[in-house]
Coordinates of N, CA and C in Angstrom, one line a residue:
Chain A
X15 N 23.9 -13.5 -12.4 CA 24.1 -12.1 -12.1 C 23.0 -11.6 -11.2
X16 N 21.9 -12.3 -10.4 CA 21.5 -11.9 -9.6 C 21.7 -11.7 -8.3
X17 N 21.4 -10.2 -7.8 CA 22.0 -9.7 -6.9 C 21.9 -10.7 -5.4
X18 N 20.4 -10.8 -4.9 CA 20.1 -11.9 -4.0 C 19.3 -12.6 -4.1
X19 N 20.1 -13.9 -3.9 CA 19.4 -15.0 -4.6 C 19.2 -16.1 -3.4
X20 N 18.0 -17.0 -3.2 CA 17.6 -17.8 -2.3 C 17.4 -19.0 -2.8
X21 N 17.8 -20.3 -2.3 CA 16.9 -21.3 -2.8 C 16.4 -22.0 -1.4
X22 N 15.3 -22.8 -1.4 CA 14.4 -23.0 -2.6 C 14.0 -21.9 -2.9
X23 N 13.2 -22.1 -4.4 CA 12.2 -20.8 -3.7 C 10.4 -21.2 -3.5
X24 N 10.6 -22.5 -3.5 CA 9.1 -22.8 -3.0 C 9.5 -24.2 -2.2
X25 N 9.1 -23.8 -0.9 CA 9.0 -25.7 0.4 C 8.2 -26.4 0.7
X26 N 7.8 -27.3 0.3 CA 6.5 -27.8 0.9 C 7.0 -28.7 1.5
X27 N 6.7 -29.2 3.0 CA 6.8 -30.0 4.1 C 6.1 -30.4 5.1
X28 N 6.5 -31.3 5.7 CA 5.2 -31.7 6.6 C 5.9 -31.3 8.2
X29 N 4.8 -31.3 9.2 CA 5.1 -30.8 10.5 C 5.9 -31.8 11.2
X30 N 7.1 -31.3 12.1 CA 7.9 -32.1 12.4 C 9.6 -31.9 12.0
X31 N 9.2 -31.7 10.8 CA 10.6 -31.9 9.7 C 11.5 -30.6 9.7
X32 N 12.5 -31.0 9.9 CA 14.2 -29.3 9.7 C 14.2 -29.3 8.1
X33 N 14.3 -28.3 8.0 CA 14.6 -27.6 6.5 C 15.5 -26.4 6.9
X34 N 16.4 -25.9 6.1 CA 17.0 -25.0 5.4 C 16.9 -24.3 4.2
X35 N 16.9 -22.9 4.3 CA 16.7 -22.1 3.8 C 18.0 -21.2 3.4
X36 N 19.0 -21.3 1.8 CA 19.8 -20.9 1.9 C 19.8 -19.3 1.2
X37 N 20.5 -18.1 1.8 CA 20.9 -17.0 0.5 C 22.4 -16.6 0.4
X38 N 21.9 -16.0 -0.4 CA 23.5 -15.7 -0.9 C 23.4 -14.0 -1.9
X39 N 24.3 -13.4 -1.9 CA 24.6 -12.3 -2.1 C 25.7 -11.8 -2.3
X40 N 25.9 -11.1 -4.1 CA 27.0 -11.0 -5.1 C 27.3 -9.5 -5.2
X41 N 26.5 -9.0 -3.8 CA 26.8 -7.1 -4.0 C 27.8 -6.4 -3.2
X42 N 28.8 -7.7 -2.4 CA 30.1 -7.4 -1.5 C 29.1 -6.2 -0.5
X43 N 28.1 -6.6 0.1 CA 27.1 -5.8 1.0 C 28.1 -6.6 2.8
X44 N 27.8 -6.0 3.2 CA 28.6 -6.3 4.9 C 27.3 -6.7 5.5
X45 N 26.0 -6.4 5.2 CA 24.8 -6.8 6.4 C 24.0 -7.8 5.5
X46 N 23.5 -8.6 6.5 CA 22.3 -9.3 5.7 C 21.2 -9.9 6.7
X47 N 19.5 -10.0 6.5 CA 18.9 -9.9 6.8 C 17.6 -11.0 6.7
X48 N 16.9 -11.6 7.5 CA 15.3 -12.6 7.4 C 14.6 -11.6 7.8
X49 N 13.8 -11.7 6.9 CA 12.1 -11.5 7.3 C 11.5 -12.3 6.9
X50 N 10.7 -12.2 7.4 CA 9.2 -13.0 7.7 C 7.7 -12.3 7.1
X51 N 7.2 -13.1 6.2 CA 6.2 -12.2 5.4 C 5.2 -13.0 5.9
X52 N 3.6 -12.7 6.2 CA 3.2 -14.0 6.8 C 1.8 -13.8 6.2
X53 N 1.0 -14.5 6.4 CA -0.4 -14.5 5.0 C -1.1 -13.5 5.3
X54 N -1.0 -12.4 5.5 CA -1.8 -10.7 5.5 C -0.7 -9.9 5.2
X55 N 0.4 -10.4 5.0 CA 1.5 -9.4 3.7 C 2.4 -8.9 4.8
X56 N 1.8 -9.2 6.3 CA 2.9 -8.5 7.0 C 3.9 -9.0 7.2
X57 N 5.5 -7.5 6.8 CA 6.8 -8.1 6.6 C 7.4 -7.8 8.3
X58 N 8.1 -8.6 9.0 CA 8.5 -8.3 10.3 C 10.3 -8.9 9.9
X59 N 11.0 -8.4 10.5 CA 12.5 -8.5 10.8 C 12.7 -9.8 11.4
X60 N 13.7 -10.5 11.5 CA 14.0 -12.1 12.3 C 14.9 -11.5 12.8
X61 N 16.5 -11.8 11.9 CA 17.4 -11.6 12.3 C 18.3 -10.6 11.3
X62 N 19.7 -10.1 11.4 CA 20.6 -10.0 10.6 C 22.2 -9.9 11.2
X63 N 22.3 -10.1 10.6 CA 24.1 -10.4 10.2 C 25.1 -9.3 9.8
X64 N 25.9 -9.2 10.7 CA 27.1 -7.9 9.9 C 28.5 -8.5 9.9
X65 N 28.9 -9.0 8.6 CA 30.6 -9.6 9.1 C 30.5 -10.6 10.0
X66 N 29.2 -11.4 9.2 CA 29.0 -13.1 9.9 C 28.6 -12.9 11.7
X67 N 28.1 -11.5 12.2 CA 28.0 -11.5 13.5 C 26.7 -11.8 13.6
X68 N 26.1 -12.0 14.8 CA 25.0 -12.0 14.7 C 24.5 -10.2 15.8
X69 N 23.6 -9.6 15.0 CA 23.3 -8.1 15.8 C 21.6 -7.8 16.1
X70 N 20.9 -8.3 15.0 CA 20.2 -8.1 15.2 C 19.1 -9.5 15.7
X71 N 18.5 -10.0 16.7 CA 17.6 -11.3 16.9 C 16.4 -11.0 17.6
X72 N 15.6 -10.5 16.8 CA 14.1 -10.5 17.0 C 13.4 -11.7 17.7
X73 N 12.3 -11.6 18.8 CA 11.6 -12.6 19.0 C 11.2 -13.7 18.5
X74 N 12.3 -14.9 18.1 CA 11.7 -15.2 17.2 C 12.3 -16.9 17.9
X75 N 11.0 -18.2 17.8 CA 11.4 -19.3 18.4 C 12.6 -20.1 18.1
X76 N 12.9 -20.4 19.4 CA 15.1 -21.0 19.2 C 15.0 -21.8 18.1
X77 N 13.7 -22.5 17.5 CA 13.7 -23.5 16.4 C 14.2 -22.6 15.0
X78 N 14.2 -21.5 15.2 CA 15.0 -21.0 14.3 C 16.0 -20.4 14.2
X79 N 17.5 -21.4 13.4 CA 18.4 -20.7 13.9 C 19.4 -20.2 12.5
X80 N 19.8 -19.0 12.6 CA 20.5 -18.6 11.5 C 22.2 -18.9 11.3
X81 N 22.8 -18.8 10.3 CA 24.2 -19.2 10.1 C 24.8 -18.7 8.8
X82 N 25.9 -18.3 9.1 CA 26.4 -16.8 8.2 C 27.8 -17.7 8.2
X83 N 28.1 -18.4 7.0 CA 29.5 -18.8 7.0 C 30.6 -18.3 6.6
X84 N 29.9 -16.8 5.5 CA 30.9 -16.1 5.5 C 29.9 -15.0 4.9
X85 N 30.3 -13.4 4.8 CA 29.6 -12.4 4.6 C 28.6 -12.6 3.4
X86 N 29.0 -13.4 2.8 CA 28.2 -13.4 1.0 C 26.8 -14.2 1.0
X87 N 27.0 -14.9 2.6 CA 25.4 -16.3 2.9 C 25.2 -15.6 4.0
X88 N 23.9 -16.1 4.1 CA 23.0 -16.2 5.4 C 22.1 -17.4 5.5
X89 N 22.4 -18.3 5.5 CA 21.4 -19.3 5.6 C 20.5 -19.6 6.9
X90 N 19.1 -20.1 7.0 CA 17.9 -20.0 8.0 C 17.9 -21.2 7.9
X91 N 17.7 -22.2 9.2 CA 17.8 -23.2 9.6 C 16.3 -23.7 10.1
X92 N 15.2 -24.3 10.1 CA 14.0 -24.3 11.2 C 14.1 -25.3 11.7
X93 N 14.0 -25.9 12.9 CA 13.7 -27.2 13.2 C 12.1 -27.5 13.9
X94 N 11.8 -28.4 14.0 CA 10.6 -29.0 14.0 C 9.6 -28.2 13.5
X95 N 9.7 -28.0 12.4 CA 8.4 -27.1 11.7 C 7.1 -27.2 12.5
X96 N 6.3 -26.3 12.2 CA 4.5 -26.1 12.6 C 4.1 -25.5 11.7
X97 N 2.7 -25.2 11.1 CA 1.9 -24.9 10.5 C 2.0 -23.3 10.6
X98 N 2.5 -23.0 11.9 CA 2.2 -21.5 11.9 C 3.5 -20.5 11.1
X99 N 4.6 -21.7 11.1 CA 5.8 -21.5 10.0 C 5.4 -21.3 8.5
X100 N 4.6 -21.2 8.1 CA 4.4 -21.2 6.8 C 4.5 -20.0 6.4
X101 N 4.9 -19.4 5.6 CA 5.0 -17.9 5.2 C 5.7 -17.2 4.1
X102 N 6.0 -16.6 3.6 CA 7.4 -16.1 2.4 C 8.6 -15.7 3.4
X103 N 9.4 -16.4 3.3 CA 10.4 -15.7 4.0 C 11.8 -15.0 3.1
X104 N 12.1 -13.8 3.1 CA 12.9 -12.8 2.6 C 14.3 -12.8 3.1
X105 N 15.2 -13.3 2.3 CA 17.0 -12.6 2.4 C 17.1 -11.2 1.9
X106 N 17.9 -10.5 2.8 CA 17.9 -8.7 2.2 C 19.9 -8.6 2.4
X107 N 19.7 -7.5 1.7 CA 21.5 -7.3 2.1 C 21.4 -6.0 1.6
X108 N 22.4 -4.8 2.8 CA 22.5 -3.9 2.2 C 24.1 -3.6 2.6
X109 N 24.6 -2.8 2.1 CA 26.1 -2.3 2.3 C 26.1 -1.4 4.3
X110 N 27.2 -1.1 4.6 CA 27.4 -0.6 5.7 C 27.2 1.1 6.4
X111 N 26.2 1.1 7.2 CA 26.0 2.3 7.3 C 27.1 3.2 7.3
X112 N 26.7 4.4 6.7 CA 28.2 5.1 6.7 C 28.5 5.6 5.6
X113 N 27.9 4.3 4.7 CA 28.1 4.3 3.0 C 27.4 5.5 2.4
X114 N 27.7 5.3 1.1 CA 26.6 6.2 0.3 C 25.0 6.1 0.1
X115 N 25.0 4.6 0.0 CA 23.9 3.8 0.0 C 23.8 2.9 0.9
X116 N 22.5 2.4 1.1 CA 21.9 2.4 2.6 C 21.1 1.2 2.7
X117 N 20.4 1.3 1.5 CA 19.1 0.8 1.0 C 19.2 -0.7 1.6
X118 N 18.2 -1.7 1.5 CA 18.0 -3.0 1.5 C 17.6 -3.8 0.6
X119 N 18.4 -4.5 0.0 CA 17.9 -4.9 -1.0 C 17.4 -6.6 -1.3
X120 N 16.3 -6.9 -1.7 CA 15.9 -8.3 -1.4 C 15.9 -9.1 -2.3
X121 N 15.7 -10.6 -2.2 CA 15.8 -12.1 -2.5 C 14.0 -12.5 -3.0
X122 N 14.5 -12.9 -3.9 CA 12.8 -13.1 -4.5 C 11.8 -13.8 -3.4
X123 N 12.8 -14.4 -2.3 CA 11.8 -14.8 -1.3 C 11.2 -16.3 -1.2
X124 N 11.2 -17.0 -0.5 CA 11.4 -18.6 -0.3 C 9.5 -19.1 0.5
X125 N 9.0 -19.3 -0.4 CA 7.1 -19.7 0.1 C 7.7 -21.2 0.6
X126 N 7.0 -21.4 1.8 CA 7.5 -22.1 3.0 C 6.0 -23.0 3.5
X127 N 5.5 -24.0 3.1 CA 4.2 -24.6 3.1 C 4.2 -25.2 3.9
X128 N 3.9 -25.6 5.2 CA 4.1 -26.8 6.0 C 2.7 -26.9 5.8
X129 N 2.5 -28.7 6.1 CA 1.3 -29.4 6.0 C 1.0 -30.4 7.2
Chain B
X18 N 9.9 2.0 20.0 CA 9.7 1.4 19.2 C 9.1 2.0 17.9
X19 N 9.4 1.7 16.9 CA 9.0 2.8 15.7 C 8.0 1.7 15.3
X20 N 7.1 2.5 15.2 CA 5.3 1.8 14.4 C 5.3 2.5 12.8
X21 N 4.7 1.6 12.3 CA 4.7 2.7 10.7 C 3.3 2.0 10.3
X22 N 2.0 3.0 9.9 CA 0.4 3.2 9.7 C 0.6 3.5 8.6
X23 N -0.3 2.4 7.4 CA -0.7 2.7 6.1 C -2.4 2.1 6.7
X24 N -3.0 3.2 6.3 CA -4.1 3.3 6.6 C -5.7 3.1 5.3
X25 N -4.6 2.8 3.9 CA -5.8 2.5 3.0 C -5.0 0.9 2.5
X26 N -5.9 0.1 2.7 CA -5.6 -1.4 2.9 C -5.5 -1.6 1.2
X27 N -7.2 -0.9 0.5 CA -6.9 -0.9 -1.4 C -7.5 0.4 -1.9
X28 N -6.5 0.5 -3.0 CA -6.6 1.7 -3.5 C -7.2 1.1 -4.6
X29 N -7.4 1.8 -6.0 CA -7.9 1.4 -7.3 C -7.7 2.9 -8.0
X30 N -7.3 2.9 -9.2 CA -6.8 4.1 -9.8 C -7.0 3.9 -11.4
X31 N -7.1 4.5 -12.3 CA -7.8 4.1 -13.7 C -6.3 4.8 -14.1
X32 N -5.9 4.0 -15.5 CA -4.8 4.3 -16.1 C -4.6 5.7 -16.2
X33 N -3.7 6.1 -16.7 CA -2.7 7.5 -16.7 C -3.2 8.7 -15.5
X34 N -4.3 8.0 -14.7 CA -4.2 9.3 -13.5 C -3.2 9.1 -12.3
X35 N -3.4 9.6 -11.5 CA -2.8 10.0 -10.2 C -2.9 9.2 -9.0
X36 N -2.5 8.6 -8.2 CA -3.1 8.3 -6.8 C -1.8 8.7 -6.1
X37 N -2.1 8.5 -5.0 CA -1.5 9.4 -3.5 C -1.6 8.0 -2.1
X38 N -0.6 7.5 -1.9 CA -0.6 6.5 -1.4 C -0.2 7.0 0.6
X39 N -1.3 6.9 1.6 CA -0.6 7.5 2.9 C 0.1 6.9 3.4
X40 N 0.6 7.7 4.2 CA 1.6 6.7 5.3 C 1.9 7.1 6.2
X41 N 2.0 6.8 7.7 CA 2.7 8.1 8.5 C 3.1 6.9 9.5
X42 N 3.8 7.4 10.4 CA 5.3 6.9 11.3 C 5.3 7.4 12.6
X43 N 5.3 6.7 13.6 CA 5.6 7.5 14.8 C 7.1 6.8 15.2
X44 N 8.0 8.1 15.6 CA 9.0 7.5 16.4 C 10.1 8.8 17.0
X45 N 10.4 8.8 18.3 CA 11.6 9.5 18.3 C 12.8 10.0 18.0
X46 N 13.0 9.2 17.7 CA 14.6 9.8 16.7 C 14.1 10.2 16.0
X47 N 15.5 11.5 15.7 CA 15.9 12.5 14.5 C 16.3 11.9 13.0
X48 N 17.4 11.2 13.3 CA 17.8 10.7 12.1 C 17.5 9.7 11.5
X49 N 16.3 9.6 10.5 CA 16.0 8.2 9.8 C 15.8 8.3 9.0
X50 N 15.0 6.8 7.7 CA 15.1 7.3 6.3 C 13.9 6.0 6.4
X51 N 13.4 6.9 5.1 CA 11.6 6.5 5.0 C 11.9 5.8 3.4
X52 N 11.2 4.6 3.3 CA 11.4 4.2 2.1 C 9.9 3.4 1.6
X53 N 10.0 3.4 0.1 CA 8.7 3.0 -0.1 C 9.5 1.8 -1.7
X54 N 8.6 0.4 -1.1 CA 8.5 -0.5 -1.5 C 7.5 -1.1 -2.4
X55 N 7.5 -1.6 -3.5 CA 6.9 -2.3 -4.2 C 6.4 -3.8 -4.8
X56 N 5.6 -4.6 -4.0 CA 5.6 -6.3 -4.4 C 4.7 -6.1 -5.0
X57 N 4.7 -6.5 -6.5 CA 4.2 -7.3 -7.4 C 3.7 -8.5 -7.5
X58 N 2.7 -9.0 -7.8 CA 2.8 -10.3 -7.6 C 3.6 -11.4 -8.0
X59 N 4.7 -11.1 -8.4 CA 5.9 -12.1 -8.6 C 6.3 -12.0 -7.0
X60 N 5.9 -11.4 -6.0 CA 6.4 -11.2 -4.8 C 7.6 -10.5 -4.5
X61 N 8.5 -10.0 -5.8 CA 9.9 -9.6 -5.3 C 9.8 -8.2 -4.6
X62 N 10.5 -7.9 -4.1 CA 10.2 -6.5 -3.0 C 11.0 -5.6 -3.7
X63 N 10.7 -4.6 -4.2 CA 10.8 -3.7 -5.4 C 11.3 -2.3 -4.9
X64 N 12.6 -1.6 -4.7 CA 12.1 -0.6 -4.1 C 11.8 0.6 -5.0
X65 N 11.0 1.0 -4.5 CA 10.7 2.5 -5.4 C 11.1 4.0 -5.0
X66 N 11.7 4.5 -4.2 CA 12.0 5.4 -3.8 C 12.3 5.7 -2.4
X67 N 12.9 6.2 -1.9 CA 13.5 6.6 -0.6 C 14.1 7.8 -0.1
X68 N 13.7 8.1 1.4 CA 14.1 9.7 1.6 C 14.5 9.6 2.9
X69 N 15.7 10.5 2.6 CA 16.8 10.7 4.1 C 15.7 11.9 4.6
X70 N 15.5 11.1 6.0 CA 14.7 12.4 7.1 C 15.7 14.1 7.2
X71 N 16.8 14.0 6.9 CA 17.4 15.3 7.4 C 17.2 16.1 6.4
X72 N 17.0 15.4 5.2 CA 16.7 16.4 4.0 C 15.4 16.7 3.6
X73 N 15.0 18.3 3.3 CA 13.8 18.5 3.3 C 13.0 18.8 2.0
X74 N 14.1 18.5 1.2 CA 13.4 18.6 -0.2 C 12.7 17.0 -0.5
X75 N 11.8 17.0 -1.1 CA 10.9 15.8 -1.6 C 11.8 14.4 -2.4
X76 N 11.9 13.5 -2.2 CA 12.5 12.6 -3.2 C 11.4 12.6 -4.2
X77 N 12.2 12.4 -5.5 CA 11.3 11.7 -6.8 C 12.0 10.7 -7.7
X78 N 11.3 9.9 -8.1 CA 12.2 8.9 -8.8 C 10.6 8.5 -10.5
X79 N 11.1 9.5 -11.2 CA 10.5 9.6 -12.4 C 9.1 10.1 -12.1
X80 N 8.0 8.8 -12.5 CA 6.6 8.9 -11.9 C 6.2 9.0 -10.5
X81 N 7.6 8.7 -9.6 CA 7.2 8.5 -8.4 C 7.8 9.8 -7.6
X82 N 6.8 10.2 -7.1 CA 7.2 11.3 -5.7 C 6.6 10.8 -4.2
X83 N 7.6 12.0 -3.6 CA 6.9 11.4 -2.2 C 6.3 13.2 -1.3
X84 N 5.6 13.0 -0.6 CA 5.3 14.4 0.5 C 5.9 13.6 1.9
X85 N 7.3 14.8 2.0 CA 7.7 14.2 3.0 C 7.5 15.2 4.6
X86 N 6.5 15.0 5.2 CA 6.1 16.2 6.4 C 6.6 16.0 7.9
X87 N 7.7 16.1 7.8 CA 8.7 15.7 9.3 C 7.9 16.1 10.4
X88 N 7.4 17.0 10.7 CA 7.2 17.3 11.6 C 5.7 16.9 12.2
X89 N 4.8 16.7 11.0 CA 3.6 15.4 10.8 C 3.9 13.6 11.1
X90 N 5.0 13.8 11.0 CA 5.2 12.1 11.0 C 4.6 11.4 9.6
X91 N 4.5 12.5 8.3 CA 3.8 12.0 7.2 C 4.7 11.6 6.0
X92 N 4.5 10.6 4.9 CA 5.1 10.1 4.3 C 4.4 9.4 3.2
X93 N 3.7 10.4 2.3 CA 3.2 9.6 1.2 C 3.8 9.9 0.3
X94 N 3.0 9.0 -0.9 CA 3.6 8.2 -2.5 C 2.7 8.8 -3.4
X95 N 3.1 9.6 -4.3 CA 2.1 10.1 -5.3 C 2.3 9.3 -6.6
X96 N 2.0 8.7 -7.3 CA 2.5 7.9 -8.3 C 1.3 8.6 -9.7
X97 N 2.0 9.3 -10.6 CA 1.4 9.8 -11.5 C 1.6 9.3 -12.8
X98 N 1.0 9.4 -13.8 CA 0.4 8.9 -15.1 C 0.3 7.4 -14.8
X99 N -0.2 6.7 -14.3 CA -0.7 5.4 -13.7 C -0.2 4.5 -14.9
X100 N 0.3 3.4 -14.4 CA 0.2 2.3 -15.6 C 0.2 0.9 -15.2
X101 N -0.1 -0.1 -16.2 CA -0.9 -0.9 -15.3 C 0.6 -2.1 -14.3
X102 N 1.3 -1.7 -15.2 CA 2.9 -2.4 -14.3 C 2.6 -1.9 -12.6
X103 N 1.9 -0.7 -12.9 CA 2.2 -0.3 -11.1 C 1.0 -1.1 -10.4
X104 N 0.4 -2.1 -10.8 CA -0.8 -2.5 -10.0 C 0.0 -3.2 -9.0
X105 N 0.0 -3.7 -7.8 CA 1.0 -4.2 -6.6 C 0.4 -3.7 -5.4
X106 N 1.2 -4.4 -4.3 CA 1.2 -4.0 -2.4 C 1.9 -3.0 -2.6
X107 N 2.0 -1.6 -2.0 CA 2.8 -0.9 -2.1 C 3.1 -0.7 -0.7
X108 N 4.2 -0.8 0.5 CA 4.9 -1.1 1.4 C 5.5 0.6 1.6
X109 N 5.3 1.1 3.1 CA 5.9 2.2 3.5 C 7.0 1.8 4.6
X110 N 8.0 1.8 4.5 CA 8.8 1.8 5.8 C 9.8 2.7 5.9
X111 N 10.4 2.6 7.4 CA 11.0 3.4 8.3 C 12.6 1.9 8.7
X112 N 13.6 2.9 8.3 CA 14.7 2.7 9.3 C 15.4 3.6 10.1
X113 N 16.1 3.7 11.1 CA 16.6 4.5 11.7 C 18.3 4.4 11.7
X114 N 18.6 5.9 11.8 CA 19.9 5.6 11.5 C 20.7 4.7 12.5
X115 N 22.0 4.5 11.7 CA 22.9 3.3 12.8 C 23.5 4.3 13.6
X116 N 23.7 4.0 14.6 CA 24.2 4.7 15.7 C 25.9 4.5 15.2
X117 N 26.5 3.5 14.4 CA 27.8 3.8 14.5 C 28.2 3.1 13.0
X118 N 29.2 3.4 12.2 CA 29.3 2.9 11.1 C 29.7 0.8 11.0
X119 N 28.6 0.5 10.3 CA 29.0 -1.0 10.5 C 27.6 -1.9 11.1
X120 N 26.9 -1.1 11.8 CA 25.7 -1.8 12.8 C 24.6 -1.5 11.4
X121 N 23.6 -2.2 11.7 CA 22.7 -2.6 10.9 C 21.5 -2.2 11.4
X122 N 20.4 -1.6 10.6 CA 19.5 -1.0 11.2 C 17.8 -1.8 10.4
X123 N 17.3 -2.5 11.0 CA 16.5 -3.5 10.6 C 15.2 -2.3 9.9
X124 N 14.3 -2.9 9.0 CA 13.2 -2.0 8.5 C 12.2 -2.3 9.2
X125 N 11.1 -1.4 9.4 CA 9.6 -1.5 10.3 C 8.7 -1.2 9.1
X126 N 8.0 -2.2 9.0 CA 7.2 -1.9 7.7 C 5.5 -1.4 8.1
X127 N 4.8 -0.6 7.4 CA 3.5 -0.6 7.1 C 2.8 -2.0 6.8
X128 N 1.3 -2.1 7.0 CA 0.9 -3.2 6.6 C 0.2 -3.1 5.0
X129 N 0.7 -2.3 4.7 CA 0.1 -2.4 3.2 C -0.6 -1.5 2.4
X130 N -0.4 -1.4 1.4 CA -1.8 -0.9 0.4 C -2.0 -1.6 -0.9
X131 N -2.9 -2.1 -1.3 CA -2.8 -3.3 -2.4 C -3.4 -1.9 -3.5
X132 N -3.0 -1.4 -4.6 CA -3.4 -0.4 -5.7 C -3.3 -1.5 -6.9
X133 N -4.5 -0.8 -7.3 CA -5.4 -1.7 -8.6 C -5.1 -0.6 -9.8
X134 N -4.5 -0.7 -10.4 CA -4.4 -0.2 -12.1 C -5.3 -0.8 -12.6
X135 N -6.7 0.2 -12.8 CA -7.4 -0.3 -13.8 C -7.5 0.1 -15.5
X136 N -8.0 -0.4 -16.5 CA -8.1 0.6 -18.0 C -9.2 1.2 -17.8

């Protein structure tokens, strides 16, 4: 019954290596969202998703690429990891502006270790 | 581009009093909504309250109020009778409204305030 859910939720990996990062979301929300939390707590936006589109793509390196197979996932793709990848990274989903509610709601959040 | 300034990095506050968390925002648009977040150290991103810019009455959500000063660019967190559940990062941000129903409007976060619940 949890609303947004990620797995893993802890990566450890070495430099070099693709990993995947999957979420998923049970709140029939239309948008969904990556951030990036990085070791001074600061949260920055990647990408997000509306009806599997892609709308929103922050500067963020082509080694990361997102994929929405259908409104309920967002999964984050990295390829050749680096050290500077390491971070908590956040799935969020909120319903469609317009709505009643607005809000953003998040994914316990996926600690991402590269070594 | 919308910047959002928390300006007290740690707070510390002794059980059942008061603290007053700042925050303030620069940005041109009219229509946005200021929200204030909570991570615990379980990390989950917690929200605690939120306020539509058009409306000028104060949000409150139990212990939690906010001073919302539009025309300051101000936006703090008063969190009263302290308890020690509220120790955490407490997170100010800013979205701006969607220009059209359906588009997605990303959050701009503050960099923080870590508040200490002490006994």
């Amino acid at each position: 019954d949890t609303a947004v859910s990620q797995t893993p939720k802890y990566l450890v990996t070495q430099m070099g290596n693709d990993k995947s990062i999957k979420c998923e979301q049970n709140l029939g929300h239309d948008t969904m969202y990556w951030y990036k939390q990085d070791s001074k707590k600061f949260l920055k936006i990647m990408f997000s998703y509306n009806n599997k589109e892609l709308i929103i793509n922050e500067t963020v390196p082509n080694r990361f690429s997102p994929k929405s197979p259908d409104k309920a996932h967002l999964n984050l793709h990295i390829n050749s990891l680096e050290l500077g990848d390491s971070a908590v990274y956040f799935c969020a989903s909120s319903p469609r502006q317009g709505t009643a509610t607005y809000e953003q709601y998040f994914g316990p959040g996926t600690r991402l270790t590269v070594t | 581009a919308q910047t959002v300034t928390q300006s007290q990095p740690e707070m510390s506050v002794q059980e059942a009093e008061t603290v007053t968390l700042s925050c303030t925002y620069d940005t041109s648009e009219n229509n946005y909504y200021l929200f204030w977040y909570k991570q615990p150290p379980s990390r989950q991103m917690i929200l605690v309250i939120r306020q539509e810019a058009y409306k000028q009455q104060n949000a409150t959500e139990n212990r939690f109020s906010v001073n919302f000063q539009k025309a300051a660019k101000s936006f703090s967190l008063k969190i009263s009778d302290s308890q020690l559940g509220d120790t955490a990062m407490y997170f100010c941000a800013f979205m701006k409204h969607g220009m059209r129903t359906g588009t997605a409007s990303k959050l701009t976060f503050g960099t923080g305030t870590r508040l200490q619940v002490t006994l």
